[in-house]
């Protein structure tokens, strides 16, 4: 990537992050891909806690960002701007992901002390961090060391069933 394109992308990302902050949102991912004669600028947004980011947030952000970066030339060719939430199936991995998802229902699989795979469903509590994750379950708080966690995702329950159950 040439210096000019790198500078323009950094400028666009700065504008996107500033706009997101002014709307109470966060940029989770900023990706630009050149795809021949057509390029893609994809931005994933989120908001800490519940309810997260919705369609109206994405639409407003997209309109306002489009107006602010309209004059920037990313590749000399047209580009598509896509703005969305990270999605509920996105794994929760980083400290920032944990912070943003605090207060949301989650589903975790981890290995217990004996190496058996266990599952937890509950509410991700604030303060989960580098060493351990705390989930409030119906039985109380469960603290799981980060190095034992296989995955954490937002949990979606339909009626009494969980996602993926018949």
XYZ file of C-alpha atoms in Angstrom:
166
model
C 0.000 0.000 0.000
C 1.463 3.377 -0.956
C 1.982 6.182 1.562
C -0.855 8.332 0.217
C -3.394 5.516 0.476
C -2.167 4.652 3.988
C -2.540 8.315 5.022
C -6.063 8.549 3.576
C -7.168 5.322 5.287
C -5.751 6.536 8.613
C -7.637 9.808 8.157
C -10.881 7.955 7.347
C -10.443 5.675 10.360
C -9.849 8.682 12.627
C -13.012 10.334 11.298
C -14.960 7.086 11.822
C -13.701 6.657 15.397
C -14.466 10.294 16.284
C -17.955 10.063 14.798
C -18.637 6.778 16.582
C -17.555 8.263 19.918
C -19.814 11.288 19.366
C -22.751 8.885 18.871
C -21.902 6.782 21.937
C -20.560 3.942 19.770
C -17.210 2.226 19.244
C -15.502 1.061 16.072
C -14.793 -2.634 16.629
C -13.309 -3.270 13.201
C -12.233 -1.008 10.306
C -11.348 -2.863 7.108
C -10.596 -1.584 3.611
C -10.211 -4.083 0.771
C -9.368 -3.226 -2.813
C -11.339 -5.543 -5.048
C -10.329 -4.661 -8.582
C -12.448 -1.809 -9.929
C -14.610 -1.797 -6.828
C -13.434 -1.586 -3.193
C -15.045 -2.239 0.174
C -14.865 -0.160 3.353
C -16.389 -2.198 6.182
C -16.895 -0.862 9.683
C -18.308 -2.857 12.584
C -19.766 -0.839 15.455
C -20.810 -1.721 18.962
C -21.971 -0.008 22.133
C -20.948 -1.236 25.560
C -23.596 -3.024 27.584
C -27.206 -3.686 26.738
C -28.728 -3.354 24.155
C -25.614 -2.868 22.022
C -25.891 -1.358 18.557
C -29.009 -1.504 16.403
C -29.979 -0.928 12.799
C -30.879 2.728 13.401
C -27.394 3.317 14.878
C -25.751 1.753 11.816
C -27.910 3.775 9.405
C -27.191 7.070 11.149
C -23.472 6.350 11.368
C -23.336 5.320 7.703
C -25.087 8.498 6.501
C -22.958 10.811 8.624
C -19.684 9.030 7.827
C -20.489 8.965 4.111
C -20.948 12.740 4.180
C -17.669 13.263 6.062
C -15.451 11.033 3.904
C -17.113 11.687 0.566
C -14.139 13.682 -0.752
C -11.458 11.163 0.265
C -10.103 9.074 -2.606
C -9.261 5.585 -1.355
C -8.239 3.914 -4.570
C -9.322 6.110 -7.437
C -12.300 3.820 -7.951
C -15.752 3.464 -6.423
C -16.075 1.829 -3.024
C -18.925 0.356 -1.045
C -19.419 1.444 2.575
C -20.776 -1.311 4.832
C -21.642 -0.532 8.444
C -22.903 -3.228 10.800
C -22.746 -4.636 14.303
C -20.215 -7.358 15.044
C -23.116 -9.820 15.283
C -24.145 -12.105 18.088
C -22.168 -15.052 16.725
C -18.891 -13.198 16.878
C -16.635 -14.752 19.519
C -15.821 -12.607 22.541
C -12.030 -12.685 22.739
C -10.307 -9.467 23.730
C -10.461 -7.350 26.876
C -12.377 -4.760 24.827
C -14.889 -7.434 23.737
C -15.384 -8.412 27.387
C -15.897 -4.778 28.409
C -18.410 -4.093 25.634
C -20.363 -7.286 26.327
C -20.604 -6.846 30.105
C -24.246 -7.107 31.150
C -25.221 -9.211 28.128
C -26.283 -12.860 28.211
C -23.451 -15.151 27.117
C -22.755 -18.799 26.405
C -19.321 -20.168 27.314
C -17.596 -23.504 26.822
C -14.489 -24.186 28.887
C -12.383 -27.022 30.277
C -12.697 -27.625 34.002
C -9.789 -28.670 36.260
C -10.131 -32.315 35.143
C -10.088 -31.351 31.442
C -13.782 -32.051 30.844
C -15.673 -29.658 28.594
C -18.276 -27.682 30.516
C -20.847 -25.119 29.466
C -22.088 -21.984 31.222
C -24.912 -19.643 30.339
C -25.511 -16.436 32.201
C -24.734 -12.742 32.268
C -21.185 -11.566 31.648
C -20.178 -9.379 34.566
C -18.124 -6.194 34.375
C -14.599 -6.540 35.643
C -13.844 -9.696 33.678
C -10.313 -9.309 32.438
C -6.927 -10.687 31.545
C -6.909 -13.520 34.094
C -10.532 -14.619 34.481
C -14.101 -14.128 33.299
C -17.030 -13.893 35.703
C -20.526 -14.973 34.705
C -23.642 -14.615 36.838
C -25.642 -17.843 36.522
C -28.830 -19.065 38.184
C -26.611 -20.890 40.706
C -24.463 -17.821 41.493
C -21.283 -16.303 40.122
C -18.853 -18.519 38.225
C -15.258 -17.444 37.682
C -13.369 -19.167 34.863
C -9.676 -18.672 34.095
C -9.197 -17.214 30.604
C -6.740 -19.951 29.608
C -9.473 -22.593 30.172
C -12.069 -20.903 27.951
C -12.722 -22.479 24.561
C -15.186 -19.781 23.442
C -17.628 -17.155 24.640
C -20.460 -15.758 22.516
C -23.588 -13.773 23.150
C -26.426 -16.128 24.021
C -29.727 -15.947 22.229
C -32.610 -17.787 23.776
C -35.833 -18.303 21.830
C -38.666 -19.208 24.174
C -37.047 -21.746 26.481
C -34.683 -23.119 23.849
C -31.202 -21.904 23.110
C -29.824 -21.156 19.692
C -29.056 -24.373 17.835
C -31.287 -26.601 19.956
C -34.222 -28.432 18.305
